[in-house]
mmCIF file of C-alpha atoms and ligand atoms in Angstrom:
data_model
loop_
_atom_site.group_PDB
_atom_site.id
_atom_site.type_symbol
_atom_site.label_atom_id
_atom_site.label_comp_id
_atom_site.label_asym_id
_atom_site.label_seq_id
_atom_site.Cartn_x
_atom_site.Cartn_y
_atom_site.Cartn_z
ATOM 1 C CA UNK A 1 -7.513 -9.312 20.734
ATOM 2 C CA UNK A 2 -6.523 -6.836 18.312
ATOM 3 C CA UNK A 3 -8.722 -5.881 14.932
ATOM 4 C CA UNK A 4 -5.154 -6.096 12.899
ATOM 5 C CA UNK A 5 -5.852 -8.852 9.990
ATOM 6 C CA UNK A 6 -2.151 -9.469 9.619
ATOM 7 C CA UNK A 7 0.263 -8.930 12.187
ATOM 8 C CA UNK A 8 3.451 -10.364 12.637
ATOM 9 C CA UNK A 9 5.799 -10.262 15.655
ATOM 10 C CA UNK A 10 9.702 -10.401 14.839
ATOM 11 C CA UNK A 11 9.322 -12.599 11.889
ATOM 12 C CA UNK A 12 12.664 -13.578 10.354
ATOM 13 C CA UNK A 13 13.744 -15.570 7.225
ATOM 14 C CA UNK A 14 16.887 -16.282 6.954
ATOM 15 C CA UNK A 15 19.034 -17.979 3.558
ATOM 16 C CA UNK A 16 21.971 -19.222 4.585
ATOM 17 C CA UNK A 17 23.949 -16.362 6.148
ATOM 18 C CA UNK A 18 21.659 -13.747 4.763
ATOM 19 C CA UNK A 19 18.618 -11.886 6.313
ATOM 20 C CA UNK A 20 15.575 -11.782 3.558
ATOM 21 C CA UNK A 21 13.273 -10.885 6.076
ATOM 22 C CA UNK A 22 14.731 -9.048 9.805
ATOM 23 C CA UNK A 23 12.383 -9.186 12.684
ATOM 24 C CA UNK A 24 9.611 -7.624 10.618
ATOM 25 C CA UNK A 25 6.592 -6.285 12.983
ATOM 26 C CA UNK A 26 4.008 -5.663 10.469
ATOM 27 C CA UNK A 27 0.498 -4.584 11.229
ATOM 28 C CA UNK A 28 -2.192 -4.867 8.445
ATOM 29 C CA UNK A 29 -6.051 -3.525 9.822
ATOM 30 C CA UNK A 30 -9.086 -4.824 9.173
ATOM 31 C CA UNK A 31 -10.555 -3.275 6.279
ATOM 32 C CA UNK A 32 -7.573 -0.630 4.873
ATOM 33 C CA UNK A 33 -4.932 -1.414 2.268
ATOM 34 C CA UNK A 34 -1.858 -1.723 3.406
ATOM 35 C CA UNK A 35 1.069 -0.716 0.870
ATOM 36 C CA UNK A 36 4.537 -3.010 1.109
ATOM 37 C CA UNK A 37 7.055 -0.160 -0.402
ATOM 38 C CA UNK A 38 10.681 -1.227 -0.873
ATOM 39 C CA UNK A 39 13.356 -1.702 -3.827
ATOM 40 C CA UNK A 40 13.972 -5.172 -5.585
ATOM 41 C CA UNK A 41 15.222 -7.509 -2.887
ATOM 42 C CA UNK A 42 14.033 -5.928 0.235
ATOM 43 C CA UNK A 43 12.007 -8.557 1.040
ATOM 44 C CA UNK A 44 8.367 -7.610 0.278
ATOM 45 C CA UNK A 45 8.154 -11.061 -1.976
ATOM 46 C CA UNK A 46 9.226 -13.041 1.285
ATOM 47 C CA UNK A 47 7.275 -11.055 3.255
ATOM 48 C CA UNK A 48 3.964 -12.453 1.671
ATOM 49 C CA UNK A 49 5.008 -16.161 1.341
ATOM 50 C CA UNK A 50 5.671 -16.493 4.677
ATOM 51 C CA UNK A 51 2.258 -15.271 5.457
ATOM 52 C CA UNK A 52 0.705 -17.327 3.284
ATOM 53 C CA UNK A 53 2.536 -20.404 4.920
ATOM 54 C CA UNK A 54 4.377 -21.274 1.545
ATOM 55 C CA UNK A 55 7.897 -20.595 3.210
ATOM 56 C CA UNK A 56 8.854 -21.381 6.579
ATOM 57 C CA UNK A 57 9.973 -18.887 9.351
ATOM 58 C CA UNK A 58 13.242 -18.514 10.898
ATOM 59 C CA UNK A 59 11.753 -16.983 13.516
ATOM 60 C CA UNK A 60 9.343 -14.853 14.739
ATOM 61 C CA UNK A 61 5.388 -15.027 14.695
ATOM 62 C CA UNK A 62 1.973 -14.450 12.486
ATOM 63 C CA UNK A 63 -1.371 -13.874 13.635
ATOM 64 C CA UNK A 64 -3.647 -13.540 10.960
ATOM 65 C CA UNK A 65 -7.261 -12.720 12.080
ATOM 66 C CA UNK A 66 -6.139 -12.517 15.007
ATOM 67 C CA UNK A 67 -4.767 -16.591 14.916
ATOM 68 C CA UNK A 68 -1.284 -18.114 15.411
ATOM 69 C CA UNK A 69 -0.204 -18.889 12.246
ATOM 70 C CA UNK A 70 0.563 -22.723 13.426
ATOM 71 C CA UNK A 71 -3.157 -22.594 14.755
ATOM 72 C CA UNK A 72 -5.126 -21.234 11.989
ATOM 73 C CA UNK A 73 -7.836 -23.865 10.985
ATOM 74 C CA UNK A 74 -7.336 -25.274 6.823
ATOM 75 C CA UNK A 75 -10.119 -24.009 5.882
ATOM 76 C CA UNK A 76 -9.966 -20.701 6.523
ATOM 77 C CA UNK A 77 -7.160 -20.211 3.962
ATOM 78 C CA UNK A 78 -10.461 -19.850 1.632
ATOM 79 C CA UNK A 79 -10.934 -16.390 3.370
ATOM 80 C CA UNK A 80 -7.212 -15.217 1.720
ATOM 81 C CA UNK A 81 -6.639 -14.844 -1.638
ATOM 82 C CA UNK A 82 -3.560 -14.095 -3.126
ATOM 83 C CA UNK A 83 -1.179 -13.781 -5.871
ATOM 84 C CA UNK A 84 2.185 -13.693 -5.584
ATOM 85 C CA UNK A 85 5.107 -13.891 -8.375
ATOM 86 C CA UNK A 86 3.914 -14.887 -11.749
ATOM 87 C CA UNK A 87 0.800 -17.163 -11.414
ATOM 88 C CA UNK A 88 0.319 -20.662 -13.099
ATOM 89 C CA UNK A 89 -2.395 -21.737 -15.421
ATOM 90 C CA UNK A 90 -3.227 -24.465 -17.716
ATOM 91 C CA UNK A 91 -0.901 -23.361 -21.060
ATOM 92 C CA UNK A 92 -3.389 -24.750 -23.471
ATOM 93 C CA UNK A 93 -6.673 -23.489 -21.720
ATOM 94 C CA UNK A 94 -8.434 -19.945 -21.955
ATOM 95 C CA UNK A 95 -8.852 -17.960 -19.027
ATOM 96 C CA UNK A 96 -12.701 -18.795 -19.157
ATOM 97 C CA UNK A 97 -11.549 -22.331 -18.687
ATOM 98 C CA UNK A 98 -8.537 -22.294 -16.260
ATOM 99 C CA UNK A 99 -11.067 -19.897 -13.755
ATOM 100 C CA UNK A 100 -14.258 -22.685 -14.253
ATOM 101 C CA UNK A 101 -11.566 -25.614 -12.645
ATOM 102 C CA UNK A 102 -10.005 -23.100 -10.381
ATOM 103 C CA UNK A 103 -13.925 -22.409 -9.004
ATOM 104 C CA UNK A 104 -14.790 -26.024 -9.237
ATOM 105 C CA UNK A 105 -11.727 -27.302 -7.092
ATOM 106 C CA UNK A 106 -12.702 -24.116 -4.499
ATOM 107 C CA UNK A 107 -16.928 -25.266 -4.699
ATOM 108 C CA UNK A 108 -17.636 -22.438 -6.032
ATOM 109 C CA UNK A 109 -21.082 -22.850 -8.278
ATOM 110 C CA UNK A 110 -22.702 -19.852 -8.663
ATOM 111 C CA UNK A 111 -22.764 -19.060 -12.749
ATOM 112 C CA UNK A 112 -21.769 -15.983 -12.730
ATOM 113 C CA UNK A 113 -18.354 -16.574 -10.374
ATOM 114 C CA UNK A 114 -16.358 -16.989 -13.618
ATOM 115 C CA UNK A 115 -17.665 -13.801 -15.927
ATOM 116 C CA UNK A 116 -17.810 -11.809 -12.947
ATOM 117 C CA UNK A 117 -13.899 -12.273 -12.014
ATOM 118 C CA UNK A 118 -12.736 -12.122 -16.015
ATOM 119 C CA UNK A 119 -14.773 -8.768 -16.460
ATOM 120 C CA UNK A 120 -13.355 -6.976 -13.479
ATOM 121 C CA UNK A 121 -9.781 -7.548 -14.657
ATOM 122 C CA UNK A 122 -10.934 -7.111 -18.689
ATOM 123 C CA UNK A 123 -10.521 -10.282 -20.161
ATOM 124 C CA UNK A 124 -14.372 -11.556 -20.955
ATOM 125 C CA UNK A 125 -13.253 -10.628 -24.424
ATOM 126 C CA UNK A 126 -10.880 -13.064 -24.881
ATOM 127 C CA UNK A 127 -12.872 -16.155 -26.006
ATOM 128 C CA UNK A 128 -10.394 -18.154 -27.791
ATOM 129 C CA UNK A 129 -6.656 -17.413 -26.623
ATOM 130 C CA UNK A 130 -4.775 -19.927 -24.965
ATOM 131 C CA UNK A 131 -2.692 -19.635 -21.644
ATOM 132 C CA UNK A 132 0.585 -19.938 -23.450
ATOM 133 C CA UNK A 133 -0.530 -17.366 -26.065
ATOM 134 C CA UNK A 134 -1.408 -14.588 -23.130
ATOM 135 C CA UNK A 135 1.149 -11.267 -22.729
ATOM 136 C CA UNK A 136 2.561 -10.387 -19.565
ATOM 137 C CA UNK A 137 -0.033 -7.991 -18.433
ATOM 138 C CA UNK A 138 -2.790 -10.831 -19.026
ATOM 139 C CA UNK A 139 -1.039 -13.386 -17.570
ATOM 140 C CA UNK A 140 -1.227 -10.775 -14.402
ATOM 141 C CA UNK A 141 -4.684 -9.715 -15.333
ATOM 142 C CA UNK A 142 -5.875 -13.486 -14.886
ATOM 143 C CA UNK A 143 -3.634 -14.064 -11.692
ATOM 144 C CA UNK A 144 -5.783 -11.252 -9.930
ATOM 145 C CA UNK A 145 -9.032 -12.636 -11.166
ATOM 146 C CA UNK A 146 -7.761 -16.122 -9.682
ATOM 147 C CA UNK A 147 -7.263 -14.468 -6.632
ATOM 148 C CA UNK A 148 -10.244 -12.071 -6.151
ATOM 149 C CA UNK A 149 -12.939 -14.768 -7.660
ATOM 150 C CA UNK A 150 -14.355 -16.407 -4.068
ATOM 151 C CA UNK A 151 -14.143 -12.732 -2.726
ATOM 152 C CA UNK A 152 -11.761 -13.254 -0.009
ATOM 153 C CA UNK A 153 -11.835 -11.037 3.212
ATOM 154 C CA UNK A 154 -7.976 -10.799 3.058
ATOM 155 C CA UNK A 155 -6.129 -10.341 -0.323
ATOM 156 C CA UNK A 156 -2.152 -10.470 -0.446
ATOM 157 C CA UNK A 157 -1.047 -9.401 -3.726
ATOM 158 C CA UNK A 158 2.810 -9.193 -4.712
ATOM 159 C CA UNK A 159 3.365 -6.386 -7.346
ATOM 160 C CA UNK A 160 -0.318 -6.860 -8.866
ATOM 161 C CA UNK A 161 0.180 -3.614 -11.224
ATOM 162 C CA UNK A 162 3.713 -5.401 -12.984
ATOM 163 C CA UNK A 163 3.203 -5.127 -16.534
ATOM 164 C CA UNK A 164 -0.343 -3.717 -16.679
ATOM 165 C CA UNK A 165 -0.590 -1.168 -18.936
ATOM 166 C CA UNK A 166 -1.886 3.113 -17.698
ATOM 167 C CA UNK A 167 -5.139 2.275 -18.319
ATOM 168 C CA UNK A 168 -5.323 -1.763 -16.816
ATOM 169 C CA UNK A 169 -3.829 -0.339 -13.839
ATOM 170 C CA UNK A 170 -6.167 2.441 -13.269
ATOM 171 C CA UNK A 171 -8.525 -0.459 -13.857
ATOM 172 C CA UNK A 172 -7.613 -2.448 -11.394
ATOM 173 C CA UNK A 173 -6.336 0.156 -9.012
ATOM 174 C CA UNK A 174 -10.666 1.396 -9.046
ATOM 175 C CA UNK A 175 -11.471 -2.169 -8.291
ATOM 176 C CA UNK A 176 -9.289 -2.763 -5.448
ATOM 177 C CA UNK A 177 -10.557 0.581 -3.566
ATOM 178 C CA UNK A 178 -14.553 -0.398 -4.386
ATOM 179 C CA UNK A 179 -13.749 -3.299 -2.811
ATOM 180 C CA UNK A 180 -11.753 -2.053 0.385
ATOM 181 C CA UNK A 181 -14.390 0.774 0.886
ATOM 182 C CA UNK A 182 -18.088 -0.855 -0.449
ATOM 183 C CA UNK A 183 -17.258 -4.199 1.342
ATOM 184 C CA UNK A 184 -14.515 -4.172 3.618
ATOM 185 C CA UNK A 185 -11.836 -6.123 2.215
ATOM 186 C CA UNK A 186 -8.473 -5.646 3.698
ATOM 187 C CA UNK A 187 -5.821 -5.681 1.290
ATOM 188 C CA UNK A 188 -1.891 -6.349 1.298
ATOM 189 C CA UNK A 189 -0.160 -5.244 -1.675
ATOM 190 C CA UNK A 190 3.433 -4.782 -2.232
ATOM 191 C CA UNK A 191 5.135 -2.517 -4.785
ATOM 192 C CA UNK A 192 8.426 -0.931 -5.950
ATOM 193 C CA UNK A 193 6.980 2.063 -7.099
ATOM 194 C CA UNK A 194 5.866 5.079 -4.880
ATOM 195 C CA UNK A 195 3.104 6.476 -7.133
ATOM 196 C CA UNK A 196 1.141 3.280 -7.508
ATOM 197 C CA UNK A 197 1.380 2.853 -3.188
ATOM 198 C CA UNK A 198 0.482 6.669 -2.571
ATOM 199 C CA UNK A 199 -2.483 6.495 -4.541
ATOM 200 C CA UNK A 200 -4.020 3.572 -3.246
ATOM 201 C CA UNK A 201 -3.036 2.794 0.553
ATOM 202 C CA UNK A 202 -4.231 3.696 3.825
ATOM 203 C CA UNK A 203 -0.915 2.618 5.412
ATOM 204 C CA UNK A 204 2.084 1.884 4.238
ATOM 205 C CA UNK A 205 5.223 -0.235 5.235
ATOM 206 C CA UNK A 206 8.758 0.900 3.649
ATOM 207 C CA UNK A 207 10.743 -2.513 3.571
ATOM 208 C CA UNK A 208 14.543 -2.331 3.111
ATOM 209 C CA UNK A 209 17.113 -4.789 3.441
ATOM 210 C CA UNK A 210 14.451 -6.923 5.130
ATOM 211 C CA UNK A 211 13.630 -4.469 7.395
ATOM 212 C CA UNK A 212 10.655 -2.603 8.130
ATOM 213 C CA UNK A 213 11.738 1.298 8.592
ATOM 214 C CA UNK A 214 8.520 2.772 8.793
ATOM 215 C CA UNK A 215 5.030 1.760 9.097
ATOM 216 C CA UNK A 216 2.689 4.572 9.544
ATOM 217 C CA UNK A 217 -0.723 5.934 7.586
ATOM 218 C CA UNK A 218 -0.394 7.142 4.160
ATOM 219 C CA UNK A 219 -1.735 10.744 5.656
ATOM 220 C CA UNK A 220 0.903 11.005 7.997
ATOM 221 C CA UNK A 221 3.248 10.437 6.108
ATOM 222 C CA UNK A 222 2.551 12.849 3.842
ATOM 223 C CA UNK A 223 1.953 15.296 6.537
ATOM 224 C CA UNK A 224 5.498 14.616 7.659
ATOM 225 C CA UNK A 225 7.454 14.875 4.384
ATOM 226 C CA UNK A 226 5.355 18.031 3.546
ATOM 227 C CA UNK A 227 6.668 21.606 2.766
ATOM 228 C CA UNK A 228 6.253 24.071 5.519
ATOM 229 C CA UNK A 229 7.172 27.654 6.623
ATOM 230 C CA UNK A 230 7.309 27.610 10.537
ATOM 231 C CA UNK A 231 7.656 31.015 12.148
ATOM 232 C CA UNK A 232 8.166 31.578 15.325
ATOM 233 C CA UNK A 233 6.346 35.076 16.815
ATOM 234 C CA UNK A 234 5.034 36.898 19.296
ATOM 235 C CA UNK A 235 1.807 36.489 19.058
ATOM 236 C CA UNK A 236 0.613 33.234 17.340
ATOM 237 C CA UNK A 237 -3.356 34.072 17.624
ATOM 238 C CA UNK A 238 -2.805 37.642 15.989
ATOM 239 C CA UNK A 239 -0.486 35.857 13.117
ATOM 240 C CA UNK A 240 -2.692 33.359 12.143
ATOM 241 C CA UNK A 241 -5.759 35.783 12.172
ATOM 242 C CA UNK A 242 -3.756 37.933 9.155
ATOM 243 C CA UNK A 243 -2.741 34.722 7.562
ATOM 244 C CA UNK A 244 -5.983 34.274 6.622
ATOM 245 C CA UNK A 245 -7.295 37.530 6.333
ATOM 246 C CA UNK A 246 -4.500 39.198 4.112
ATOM 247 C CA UNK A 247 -3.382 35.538 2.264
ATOM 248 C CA UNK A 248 -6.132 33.695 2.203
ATOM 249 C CA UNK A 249 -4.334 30.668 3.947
ATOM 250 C CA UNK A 250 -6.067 28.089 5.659
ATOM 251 C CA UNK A 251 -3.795 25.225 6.030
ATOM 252 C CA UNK A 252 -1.515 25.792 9.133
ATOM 253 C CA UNK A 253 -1.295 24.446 12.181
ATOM 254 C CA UNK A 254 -0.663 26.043 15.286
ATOM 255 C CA UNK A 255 1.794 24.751 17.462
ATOM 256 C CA UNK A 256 2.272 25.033 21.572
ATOM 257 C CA UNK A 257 3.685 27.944 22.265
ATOM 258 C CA UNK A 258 4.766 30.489 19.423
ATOM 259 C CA UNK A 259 5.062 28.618 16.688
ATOM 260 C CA UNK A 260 2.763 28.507 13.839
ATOM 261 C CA UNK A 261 3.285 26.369 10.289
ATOM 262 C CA UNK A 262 2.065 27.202 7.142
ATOM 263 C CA UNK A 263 1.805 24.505 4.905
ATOM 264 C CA UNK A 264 0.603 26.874 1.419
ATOM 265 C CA UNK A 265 1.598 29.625 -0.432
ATOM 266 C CA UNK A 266 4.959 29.003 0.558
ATOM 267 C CA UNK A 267 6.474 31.233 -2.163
ATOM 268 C CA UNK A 268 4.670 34.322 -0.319
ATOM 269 C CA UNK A 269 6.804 33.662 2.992
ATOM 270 C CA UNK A 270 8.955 37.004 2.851
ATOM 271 C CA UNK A 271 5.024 38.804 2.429
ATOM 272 C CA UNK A 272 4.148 37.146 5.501
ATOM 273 C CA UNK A 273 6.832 38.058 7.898
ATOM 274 C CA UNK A 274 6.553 41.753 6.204
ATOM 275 C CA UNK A 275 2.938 42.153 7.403
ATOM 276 C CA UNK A 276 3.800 40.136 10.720
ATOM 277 C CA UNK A 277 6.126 42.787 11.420
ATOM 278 C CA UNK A 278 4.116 45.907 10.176
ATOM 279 C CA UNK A 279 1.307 44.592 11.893
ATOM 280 C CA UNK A 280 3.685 45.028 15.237
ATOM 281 C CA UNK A 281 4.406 41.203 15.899
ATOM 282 C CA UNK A 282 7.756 40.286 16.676
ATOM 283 C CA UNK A 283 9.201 37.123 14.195
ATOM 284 C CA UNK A 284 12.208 35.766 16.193
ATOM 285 C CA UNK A 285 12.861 33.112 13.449
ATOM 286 C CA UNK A 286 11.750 32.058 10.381
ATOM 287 C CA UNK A 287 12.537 28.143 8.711
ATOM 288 C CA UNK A 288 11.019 26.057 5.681
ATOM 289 C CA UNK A 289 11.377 22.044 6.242
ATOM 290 C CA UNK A 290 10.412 18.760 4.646
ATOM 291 C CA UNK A 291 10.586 17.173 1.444
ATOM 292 C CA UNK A 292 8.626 15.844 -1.325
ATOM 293 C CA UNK A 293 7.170 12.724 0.085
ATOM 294 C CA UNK A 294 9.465 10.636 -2.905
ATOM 295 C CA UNK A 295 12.375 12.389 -1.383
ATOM 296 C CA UNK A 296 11.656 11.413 1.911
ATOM 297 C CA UNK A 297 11.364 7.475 0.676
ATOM 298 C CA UNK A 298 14.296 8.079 -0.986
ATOM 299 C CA UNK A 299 16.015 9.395 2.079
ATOM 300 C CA UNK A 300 14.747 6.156 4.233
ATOM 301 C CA UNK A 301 16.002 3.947 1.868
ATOM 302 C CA UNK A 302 18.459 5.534 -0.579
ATOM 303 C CA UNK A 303 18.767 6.631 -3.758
ATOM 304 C CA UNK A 304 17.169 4.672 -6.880
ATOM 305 C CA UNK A 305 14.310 2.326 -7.135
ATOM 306 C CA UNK A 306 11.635 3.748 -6.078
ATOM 307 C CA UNK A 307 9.918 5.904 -8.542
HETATM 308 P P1 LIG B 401 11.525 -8.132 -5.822
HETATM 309 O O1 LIG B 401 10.673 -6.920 -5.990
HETATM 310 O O2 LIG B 401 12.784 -8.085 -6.619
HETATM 311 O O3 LIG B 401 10.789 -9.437 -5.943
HETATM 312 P P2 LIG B 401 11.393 -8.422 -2.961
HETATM 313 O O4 LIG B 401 11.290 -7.189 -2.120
HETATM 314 O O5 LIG B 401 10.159 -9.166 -3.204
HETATM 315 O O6 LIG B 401 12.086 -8.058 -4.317
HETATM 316 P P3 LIG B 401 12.459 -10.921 -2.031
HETATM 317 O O7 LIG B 401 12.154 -11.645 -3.307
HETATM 318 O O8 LIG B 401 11.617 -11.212 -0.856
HETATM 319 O O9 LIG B 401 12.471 -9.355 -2.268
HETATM 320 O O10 LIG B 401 13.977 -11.206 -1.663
HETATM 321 C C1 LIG B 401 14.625 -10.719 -0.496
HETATM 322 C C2 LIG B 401 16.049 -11.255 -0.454
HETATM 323 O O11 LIG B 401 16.031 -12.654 -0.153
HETATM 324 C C3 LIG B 401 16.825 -11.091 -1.739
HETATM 325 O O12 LIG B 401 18.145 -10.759 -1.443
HETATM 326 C C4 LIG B 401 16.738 -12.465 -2.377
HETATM 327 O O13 LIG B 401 17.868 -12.704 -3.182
HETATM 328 C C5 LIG B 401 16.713 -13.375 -1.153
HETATM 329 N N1 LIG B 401 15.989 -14.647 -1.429
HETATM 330 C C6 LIG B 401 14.666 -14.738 -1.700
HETATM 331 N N2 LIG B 401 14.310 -16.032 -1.874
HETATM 332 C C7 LIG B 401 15.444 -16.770 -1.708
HETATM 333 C C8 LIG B 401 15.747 -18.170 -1.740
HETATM 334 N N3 LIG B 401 14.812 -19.085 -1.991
HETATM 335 N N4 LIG B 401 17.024 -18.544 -1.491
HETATM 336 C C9 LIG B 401 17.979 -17.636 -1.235
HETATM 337 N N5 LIG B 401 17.765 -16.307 -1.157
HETATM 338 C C10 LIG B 401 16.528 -15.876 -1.404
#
């Protein structure tokens, strides 16, 4: 048994002749958040209904907490909570109202269930609007407070940030960290858009086409579409000793052998081979690699889309 809260083994959905989902092998831990990145129509929307049992497989498997999908016990669908596409209320209710019935159906009693949920997502305000009368962004506002009321352990949530406004999303994006960090919830959330992944997952999953192409931690990802200089010299323990006496530069790595990567100051590259060399080391070749981590996306998946 594994501590992954999701994980699914070559699950496949298949439309007529045409792959939503391909063999996807998707591993969500216990306790991060765990970023779904990938252009309209890759399959992140899929993705999520077919863990939440609302679409059927074509193939493949799901554990979730550590179950087989087929065996996971009814009840525990109460520790998920979710919101996927645009969520559906009562028209002629107010959001105090539709989230009362939603808590009554799910026995939850506790008073302050209701106020708690509308004041995390900003809409405790709104005494007297109706459903029908609600804008985009509140509409989404009170799909998230639907779905984080009986403070699930898992939460799957399909483009949450779609139509929120700077400062809802910053909002929202504060919540969903306090409550992966203060109480452990793990969290699934998809996106089209890089910025709003990078600065709130742990890991992230680049979907195209219905595939997965990467799946790897937000850090190491970063790490690998960094900017670097890597020399290669004679002496890497001399080299990095002026690095950061004469530049002041403390993020490099050395590598096996005589390599050495600087990953600042960048710009002062030509300065550093000069005092390599007056300093008596030998520099038998000098590169600069990786991208900008939205280039890197880019170059996973193509151009456009992701932005
Ligand atoms: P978006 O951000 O646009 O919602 P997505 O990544 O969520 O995109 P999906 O909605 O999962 O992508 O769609 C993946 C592919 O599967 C698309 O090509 C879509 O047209 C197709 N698809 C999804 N649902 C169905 C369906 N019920 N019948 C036929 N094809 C479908």
């Amino acid at each position: 048994m594994n501590s992954y809260v999701i994980e699914t083994v070559d699950l496949t959905k298949k439309y007529q002749d045409q792959f939503a989902v391909k063999q996807l092998n998707l591993h969500v831990p216990k306790g991060q958040i765990y970023g779904l990145l990938g252009r309209n129509g890759a399959g992140k929307t899929t993705t999520m209904k077919l863990l939440l049992g609302l679409v059927r497989p074509t193939g493949g498997k799901i554990h979730l907490f550590g179950e087989e999908h087929s065996r996971f016990p009814k009840q525990d669908y109460n520790r998920i909570g979710s919101m996927i596409e645009a969520p559906a209320f009562y028209e002629n209710l107010t959001a105090r109202e539709n989230l009362q019935i939603l808590a009554r159906l799910r026995g939850q009693h506790r008073k302050d269930t209701v106020e708690r949920a509308l004041s995390v997502v900003g809409l405790q305000q709104e005494e007297k609007k109706q459903f029908r009368r609600f804008s985009v962004g509140m509409r989404q506002r009170l799909g998230l407070a639907a779905a984080l009321m009986h403070e699930p352990e898992l939460l799957i949530l399909d483009e949450p940030m779609n139509g929120l406004d700077p400062i809802g999303i910053q909002d929202i994006r504060a919540y969903l960290l306090e409550l992966c960090r203060n109480r452990g919830t793990t969290i699934l959330i998809s996106s089209h858009v890089l910025s709003e992944i990078e600065q709130l997952a742990d890991r992230i999953g680049i979907m195209h086409k219905g595939s997965l192409l990467e799946e790897t931690g937000l850090q190491e990802l970063n790490q690998k579409s960094r900017r670097y200089v890597e020399f290669e010299v004679s002496d890497v323990n001399r080299a990095a000793l002026l690095l950061e006496r004469e530049f002041q530069i403390s993020d490099y790595t050395v590598l096996e052998g005589r390599g050495l990567r600087i990953y600042e100051k960048l710009e002062q590259r030509a300065k550093v081979n000069q005092c390599f060399v007056a300093a008596g080391i030998v520099v038998d070749h000098i590169s600069i690699y990786g991208e900008k981590l939205e280039a890197y996306v880019k170059s996973l998946i193509g151009g456009g889309g992701i932005g």
